[in-house]
Tab-separated table of C-alpha atoms in Angstrom:
chain	number	residue	atom	x	y	z
A	1	MET	CA	-4.060	-72.891	-40.227
A	2	ALA	CA	-0.948	-73.483	-37.412
A	3	THR	CA	-1.086	-76.559	-35.334
A	4	HIS	CA	-0.537	-76.671	-31.913
A	5	SER	CA	2.184	-79.822	-30.954
A	6	ALA	CA	2.559	-81.131	-27.772
A	7	PRO	CA	5.710	-79.790	-26.158
A	8	ASP	CA	8.829	-82.784	-25.943
A	9	SER	CA	8.750	-84.173	-22.736
A	10	SER	CA	12.617	-84.043	-22.651
A	11	GLU	CA	12.729	-80.602	-22.993
A	12	PRO	CA	12.260	-77.987	-19.684
A	13	PRO	CA	9.290	-76.433	-20.360
A	14	GLN	CA	10.033	-72.545	-21.660
A	15	PRO	CA	8.276	-69.738	-18.952
A	16	ALA	CA	5.771	-68.863	-20.937
A	17	GLU	CA	4.361	-72.810	-20.870
A	18	ARG	CA	5.145	-72.645	-16.672
A	19	GLY	CA	2.567	-68.596	-16.631
A	20	ASP	CA	6.417	-67.183	-15.581
A	21	PRO	CA	6.095	-63.591	-17.426
A	22	GLU	CA	8.492	-63.357	-20.802
A	23	PRO	CA	12.270	-61.884	-19.285
A	24	ALA	CA	12.788	-58.628	-20.204
A	25	ALA	CA	15.403	-57.442	-22.960
A	26	GLU	CA	18.305	-56.667	-21.331
A	27	SER	CA	18.027	-54.264	-18.717
A	28	PRO	CA	21.092	-52.370	-17.921
A	29	ASN	CA	22.719	-53.011	-14.521
A	30	PRO	CA	21.169	-50.708	-11.939
A	31	GLU	CA	24.676	-50.624	-10.121
A	32	ALA	CA	26.316	-49.733	-13.475
A	33	GLU	CA	23.534	-46.807	-14.437
A	34	LEU	CA	24.010	-45.488	-10.757
A	35	GLU	CA	27.758	-45.253	-11.241
A	36	ALA	CA	27.579	-43.614	-14.532
A	37	ARG	CA	25.299	-41.503	-13.234
A	38	SER	CA	27.816	-40.346	-10.541
A	39	ALA	CA	30.706	-40.438	-12.941
A	40	VAL	CA	28.880	-37.301	-14.376
A	41	MET	CA	27.864	-35.839	-11.360
A	42	HIS	CA	31.161	-35.006	-10.587
A	43	GLU	CA	31.731	-32.716	-13.123
A	44	ASP	CA	28.567	-30.679	-12.458
A	45	PRO	CA	29.112	-27.716	-11.401
A	46	ARG	CA	26.615	-27.197	-8.246
A	47	PHE	CA	28.738	-30.434	-7.170
A	48	HIS	CA	32.206	-28.114	-7.313
A	49	GLU	CA	29.641	-25.918	-5.812
A	50	LEU	CA	29.118	-28.032	-2.707
A	51	ARG	CA	32.509	-29.005	-2.435
A	52	THR	CA	33.987	-25.346	-1.989
A	53	ARG	CA	31.087	-24.797	0.533
A	54	LEU	CA	32.314	-27.971	2.979
A	55	LEU	CA	35.623	-27.110	2.276
A	56	ARG	CA	35.364	-23.336	3.421
A	57	PHE	CA	34.146	-24.401	6.778
A	58	VAL	CA	35.637	-27.019	7.436
A	59	VAL	CA	39.285	-26.559	7.163
A	60	PRO	CA	39.397	-23.177	8.926
A	61	ALA	CA	37.535	-24.703	11.493
A	62	SER	CA	40.295	-27.727	11.950
A	63	ILE	CA	42.817	-25.459	11.542
A	64	ALA	CA	41.767	-22.993	14.518
A	65	PHE	CA	40.716	-26.378	16.538
A	66	LEU	CA	44.023	-28.657	15.876
A	67	SER	CA	45.913	-24.984	16.784
A	68	TRP	CA	43.898	-23.746	20.423
A	69	TYR	CA	44.182	-28.311	21.027
A	70	LEU	CA	48.344	-27.972	20.187
A	71	LEU	CA	48.242	-24.447	22.153
A	72	TYR	CA	47.028	-26.654	25.137
A	73	VAL	CA	49.312	-29.498	24.996
A	74	VAL	CA	52.427	-27.160	24.297
A	75	MET	CA	51.390	-24.856	27.167
A	76	SER	CA	51.201	-27.863	29.083
A	77	VAL	CA	53.999	-29.289	28.772
A	78	TYR	CA	56.857	-26.248	28.769
A	79	ALA	CA	54.547	-23.437	30.775
A	80	ARG	CA	53.822	-25.654	33.142
A	81	GLY	CA	54.413	-22.141	35.906
A	82	VAL	CA	51.514	-20.690	34.086
A	83	MET	CA	49.615	-23.803	33.549
A	84	SER	CA	49.933	-24.819	37.280
A	85	THR	CA	48.249	-20.988	37.986
A	86	GLU	CA	45.407	-20.866	40.719
A	87	VAL	CA	42.162	-19.031	39.766
A	88	VAL	CA	39.617	-19.888	41.654
A	89	GLY	CA	40.086	-22.059	44.902
A	90	SER	CA	42.074	-24.979	43.236
A	91	ALA	CA	41.561	-24.973	39.899
A	92	ASN	CA	44.444	-24.287	37.524
A	93	ILE	CA	44.487	-22.447	34.110
A	94	ALA	CA	45.114	-26.246	33.184
A	95	LEU	CA	41.682	-26.960	34.163
A	96	PHE	CA	40.352	-24.204	32.841
A	97	PHE	CA	42.206	-25.219	29.315
A	98	GLY	CA	40.872	-28.516	29.236
A	99	LEU	CA	37.345	-27.689	30.200
A	100	LEU	CA	37.466	-25.087	27.202
A	101	GLN	CA	38.544	-28.033	24.534
A	102	PHE	CA	35.206	-29.437	25.509
A	103	VAL	CA	33.261	-26.088	24.929
A	104	THR	CA	34.940	-25.911	21.264
A	105	THR	CA	34.257	-28.911	20.473
A	106	PHE	CA	30.766	-29.078	21.303
A	107	GLY	CA	30.968	-25.612	19.671
A	108	ILE	CA	32.313	-26.099	16.115
A	109	ALA	CA	29.269	-28.932	16.342
A	110	ILE	CA	26.542	-26.637	16.997
A	111	LEU	CA	28.369	-24.446	14.536
A	112	TYR	CA	29.069	-26.858	11.592
A	113	SER	CA	25.244	-28.642	12.099
A	114	ARG	CA	23.654	-24.528	11.562
A	115	TYR	CA	25.752	-23.843	8.795
A	116	ALA	CA	25.028	-27.439	7.087
A	117	ASN	CA	21.865	-26.921	7.255
A	118	ARG	CA	21.701	-23.138	5.510
A	119	ARG	CA	24.475	-23.671	3.186
A	120	PHE	CA	25.565	-27.484	3.018
A	121	ASP	CA	21.928	-29.538	2.573
A	122	PRO	CA	19.522	-27.563	0.738
A	123	LEU	CA	22.093	-28.274	-2.599
A	124	ALA	CA	23.133	-31.852	-1.441
A	125	ASP	CA	20.066	-32.793	-1.355
A	126	GLU	CA	18.981	-31.569	-4.336
A	127	LEU	CA	21.723	-33.248	-6.486
A	128	ARG	CA	21.314	-36.306	-4.098
A	129	ASP	CA	17.432	-36.282	-5.365
A	130	GLU	CA	18.937	-35.844	-9.104
A	131	LEU	CA	21.803	-38.528	-9.107
A	132	GLU	CA	19.060	-41.206	-7.873
A	133	GLY	CA	16.354	-40.131	-10.172
A	134	GLN	CA	13.462	-38.327	-8.240
A	135	PRO	CA	11.632	-35.015	-8.664
A	136	VAL	CA	13.678	-32.185	-7.635
A	137	VAL	CA	11.922	-29.675	-6.128
A	138	PRO	CA	14.011	-25.983	-6.221
A	139	GLY	CA	14.732	-24.481	-3.579
A	140	ALA	CA	12.387	-26.959	-1.381
A	141	ARG	CA	14.145	-28.892	1.455
A	142	LYS	CA	13.364	-32.216	2.699
A	143	GLY	CA	10.480	-32.867	4.422
A	144	ASP	CA	8.710	-29.947	2.562
A	145	ALA	CA	5.632	-30.342	0.889
A	146	ALA	CA	5.806	-30.580	-3.056
């Protein structure tokens, strides 16, 4: 027969005596687990494809825009005669080049958005869901019903 003795008043009450749930057996740190999964994800061929898709757009677009911008700057410095040629009224070529810089910036942003929605985001969503441990529905986009 087991007898229960009253707890010694000099000891602090144990979790079970206070009505607290038992502490979980050493659970792994969620951040360390995510970091480990992230390291594995970097070796995944889909991740390499994702990086390739990103670079396939970003590098040529960056080179094209920087070249276009440098052409504007160099012509403004060294081809003042050409840049000061009036086209319409007092609006000269330099003014149109400057305005076209804004048009180019917005154009690249729109093209990137379309490219990302079509070629980048679906794979990125799939990899993120897998990394975060959410169920993966192949071919589904964020917001689509599963």
